[in-house]
Amino acid sequence: MASFSSGRIRLSWHFLLSIIAITTAEVQNIDIPQMDQLHRPHPKIPEVKVPRIEDIPISSIVIEASSSKSTDLNFIHLINPPKVHTPGELLQLEYTCREGDVMGVDVMASTERRENFRIFNIHWDCFEGLDAVQTMYVKVELPDSVAYRPDFLKPHSLIVKHLNYRMWVLSKSVFNLNRKKAYELSLANSVYSVASLMPYERPRRNYEKLVCLRWDTQILMRFREEEALRCAYESDIVQLAKYPVAMAGALTGITRQLPEFKSKYLKIQKAKHLTDPRFTISTVIYIVDYCKQHLCSILHRKTQYTNLYVTPLIFLNPKGEVHIQIMQANGQASSMLSNYRLPKHQWIRLVFSQDGKKWKLTMSHEKGFSKTITAQASFMHPVSYNDTEGLLHLGGSSSVPSFRGYMAETTIWRNRVLDSKQIRFPRLTEDMYMVGIEETYNKCRNFNSKMELVFDTFKARIDWIQRKKICPGSFNSVLGLDQPYFPPQPFCRPWGRRPPRHLKSLWSAIRRAAATGQTYQSNFPAIGKSLYKAAISRLVEGMTVIPQIIPILKQASCYDNNEASYMLSTLYSGGMGITPDRYKGIMYQLKAAEGDYPLAVNAMGDKHQCGQEGVPQDYDYAFSYFKNVADKTVKDKEKHAADGIYTEMVRLTDTDALRHQTGEKGDYFMWMKYQAKKGLAEAQINLARMLFWGQHGVTRDLPLAIQYFNEYLANNPADPLANYDMAVILLRGQGTAKNYTKALEHLNRSAELGHAPAYTALGWYALNHQRNITAAVEYFEKADKMGHRDAAHNLGYLYRVGKYPNHPADDAKAFEYYYKSAAGGHMDSGLMVAEIYNQGHSNMLRHSQYAAVWARFIAEQNVEMGRTLRKGLDAYLEGSWSESMIYYMMAAEAGVEVAQFNLAYLCEEDNENIAASYVHSDCIWKYYNKSSNSEHPPVLAQLKMGDYHWYGYQGASDTEKAVELYGKAAKQRDPQAIFNLGYIVEQGIEVKPDLLKSIGIKQSVVNNSTDKRTLSMELYRK
């Protein structure tokens, strides 16, 4: 242990020497001891000379206060984190802490044989009297087998898949109790994924600094290094999933594409086994419920472009049995069932291996995976298997829904048959989310079992009253006695026992549920909804009630109310009225996502797309979540339910838009209604559309909307748009009976007036009702030339399915039209573009990042996003800022940019000091930053973040980042941003020429970089 004495640092020699001596075998089996070499700074810190190790720089143990601004918010992060590890690198940390806290840095490594083990660790105490943002430089020295290339003296080297640099802040009392879990239990933390070079790409050790080598050793080292084979290492092991993913029983899952082997040997092995396969797949799953339909997928493979099932398919049936299916070499499918059922509500490890015709499925479950059951059999004919001919889907896909539950560590051995005993079991103690998922569901099940006794008691009394017309004594109902042991009472009283204070709302809900005559489990949705309503009804009281409603929300969550689970996630993640707890935030978010709540599903997608809060960046994960919500969004649009709402992106800084967002009781709506009654045409059509879509806070009312449409058209029959709107209503029967005759009258009139959508609708009618593809195509082509996005979508469909006249199916042409339509905002086309990017087509490789972006674009228009944004806006307009902040945070965590902007604005304005007093996270920086980094960032968010980086926000300023953000805003021709760039140039700071040219600065001025005054004046004039 390091300690301080008389201003000098004493380091443990045993520890420092152990760093040098670690070999490959030791790294596989050792947890590196703690490094306590950084403690309180002194005016002068002497260098420490230690044999056989590089001197630790003085800068690595200097802590400095970089701001005089005090803060109560814990955070810790890296400034300029490295992308690739280099030996002896210095990490620059920035953090805040309180006296009594401990900070630390871990480096976790993963190899093929071992996952997530510690190879470096250091921690130090928070310094007394420093309540400001502090900077620390930490030197990272990893074991030689990880940091350097192998040589004659140290020939062993580890191939590291990836390194995770983790840093954390934790109270010392908790740290002393559980040092190994410091990161998981931390108050604040960050994690950065850093690449590790392959062994012969790493630098050589500099032995001259450590020892004097004999001449013959130097020659041998040089000779051995020159003759060493340096072929690129290639493994047949592919990790398909690691981080737990919530499976909601939807038509989506994680898509993976296995690459072609580069190794000649592996290619030969693969070719040998195309009809005699040798492979093993291991997956860890948690089943919440069995399938409601015929089959749901655990994992399966399909051909990439034709969506045909190929070997293997592992499905789950409604009984919990595993359905194994393969494709035989003769092209026929063959399937078998396991002879056991998979248990629910516990983690299960499944190992499936295919050894020629023989398959084997081993299930391990219960605590520590101690119980193992095996099913095995052989198919009659040779099995066809080519692992690169298609895509592998974890969970569902567009063809089959996923199971309901969670999937975690999943790995494939592409050319090997392994016994389940040869595969390491996942250590649940190392994966806090796997532990948390099981604990959360077990606690809820135990809680529900206890409350079932209360339900049975209420139900028994109700049944007694209905049968006997009298009320039994309380003890009779509690004891379940049919014949009264205690005499009946002359009049009915409620059950005599008072509910505990924290269960008052729950018992009331259970009492109402017992009166329905249905079973306890069938009443779960009603009980959960009642509890959630009871909780949110108190939000108007302000942030002070948050600790009181948390127990009610937890109870509602246990009754499968996913809105409650997601609100809990938001409150814990954002520190709204309670201490922030990232672990609980993600746990409840996963639970709500498994329950298929759109905001939670989108929030998990957002985290995986951006790689936030310890969630790994993975576009396939992100697409899986976004696609689920996007599917629902498109269905809701087609359904156009009476209780639906139009998703409106209203900024709280837009005063003009706010005046129109006051609902039925607002001045705007009342004035429009008054004008419409007086026969003003503009008011009638505006009201019709507001009521039809449910805009501006107005409740959707289809019959009334149709009434206003008819009134308007009676006086304005030559309005092409109104005719088209009315025609679509009559074609679809939305709010009225379908009437194709009248619909066609309106469509033809609109088309005669040159309205492009009318031609598209006529084409749709010709295709679906007249079965005249030629006429339909003529209409679509005409509308497409006029720029109508729906026409492009329909043409894309015809090309994709091969129905375009005299033209075979053409994926490339279909994608061209879909993309054109999607770029115009067409939801169905956007969804198709996302799906095509996820799978690729014959002329285009799959691109998971683009797939996630497009699926997100559709998902963010989901009706549930609209409802949450509406609640936040209504609360703001009513003056309930606390309630508004909670709803906007719910939408902001789901990745909705306008909600992120509005929340940052509310925190910055901070009415009645709400944010400063009750929001225990830096919501201004966090959400302006998220907003400025969105796909289509608002200029104001870019300006805000530019200012924070320029002036410094709880830390050192970053002029380069400030210039970048001002530049992005300037490209949108924002005058303030251009002015700021002028000021920056005037201060002598360089602005890149490409940026200056992009905002219209003359080439001659840009080229004369020495004349800063002329350049700044040119910018000011802009």
PDB file of C-alpha atoms in Angstrom, residues 286-288 343-347 437-453 520-521 524 554-555 557-560 591:
ATOM      1  CA  TYR A 286     -34.224 -15.472 -19.392  1.00  0.00           C
ATOM      2  CA  ILE A 287     -37.814 -16.356 -20.326  1.00  0.00           C
ATOM      3  CA  VAL A 288     -40.597 -14.170 -18.951  1.00  0.00           C
ATOM      4  CA  PRO A 343     -38.258 -22.981 -17.206  1.00  0.00           C
ATOM      5  CA  LYS A 344     -39.448 -19.399 -16.817  1.00  0.00           C
ATOM      6  CA  HIS A 345     -38.074 -16.685 -14.532  1.00  0.00           C
ATOM      7  CA  GLN A 346     -34.483 -17.896 -14.280  1.00  0.00           C
ATOM      8  CA  TRP A 347     -31.354 -17.635 -16.386  1.00  0.00           C
ATOM      9  CA  ILE A 437     -33.028  -8.870 -13.937  1.00  0.00           C
ATOM     10  CA  GLU A 438     -33.503 -12.087 -11.980  1.00  0.00           C
ATOM     11  CA  GLU A 439     -33.750 -10.290  -8.637  1.00  0.00           C
ATOM     12  CA  THR A 440     -36.262  -7.762  -9.965  1.00  0.00           C
ATOM     13  CA  TYR A 441     -38.648 -10.405 -11.260  1.00  0.00           C
ATOM     14  CA  ASN A 442     -38.246 -12.615  -8.193  1.00  0.00           C
ATOM     15  CA  LYS A 443     -39.032  -9.729  -5.852  1.00  0.00           C
ATOM     16  CA  CYS A 444     -42.130  -8.889  -7.867  1.00  0.00           C
ATOM     17  CA  ARG A 445     -43.302 -12.495  -7.896  1.00  0.00           C
ATOM     18  CA  ASN A 446     -42.880 -12.779  -4.121  1.00  0.00           C
ATOM     19  CA  PHE A 447     -44.666  -9.469  -3.626  1.00  0.00           C
ATOM     20  CA  ASN A 448     -47.525 -10.503  -5.912  1.00  0.00           C
ATOM     21  CA  SER A 449     -47.912 -13.775  -4.020  1.00  0.00           C
ATOM     22  CA  LYS A 450     -48.328 -11.915  -0.738  1.00  0.00           C
ATOM     23  CA  MET A 451     -50.845  -9.514  -2.240  1.00  0.00           C
ATOM     24  CA  GLU A 452     -52.816 -12.452  -3.647  1.00  0.00           C
ATOM     25  CA  LEU A 453     -53.777 -13.286  -0.050  1.00  0.00           C
ATOM     26  CA  TYR A 520     -56.022 -12.172  -9.547  1.00  0.00           C
ATOM     27  CA  GLN A 521     -53.592 -12.475 -12.507  1.00  0.00           C
ATOM     28  CA  PHE A 524     -52.845  -7.187 -13.096  1.00  0.00           C
ATOM     29  CA  LYS A 554     -42.534   0.098  -7.882  1.00  0.00           C
ATOM     30  CA  GLN A 555     -45.777  -1.634  -6.958  1.00  0.00           C
ATOM     31  CA  SER A 557     -44.156  -2.013 -12.033  1.00  0.00           C
ATOM     32  CA  CYS A 558     -44.651  -5.363 -10.300  1.00  0.00           C
ATOM     33  CA  TYR A 559     -48.142  -5.451 -11.805  1.00  0.00           C
ATOM     34  CA  ASP A 560     -46.576  -5.128 -15.273  1.00  0.00           C
ATOM     35  CA  LYS A 591     -37.975  -4.189 -17.710  1.00  0.00           C
TER      36      LYS A 591
END
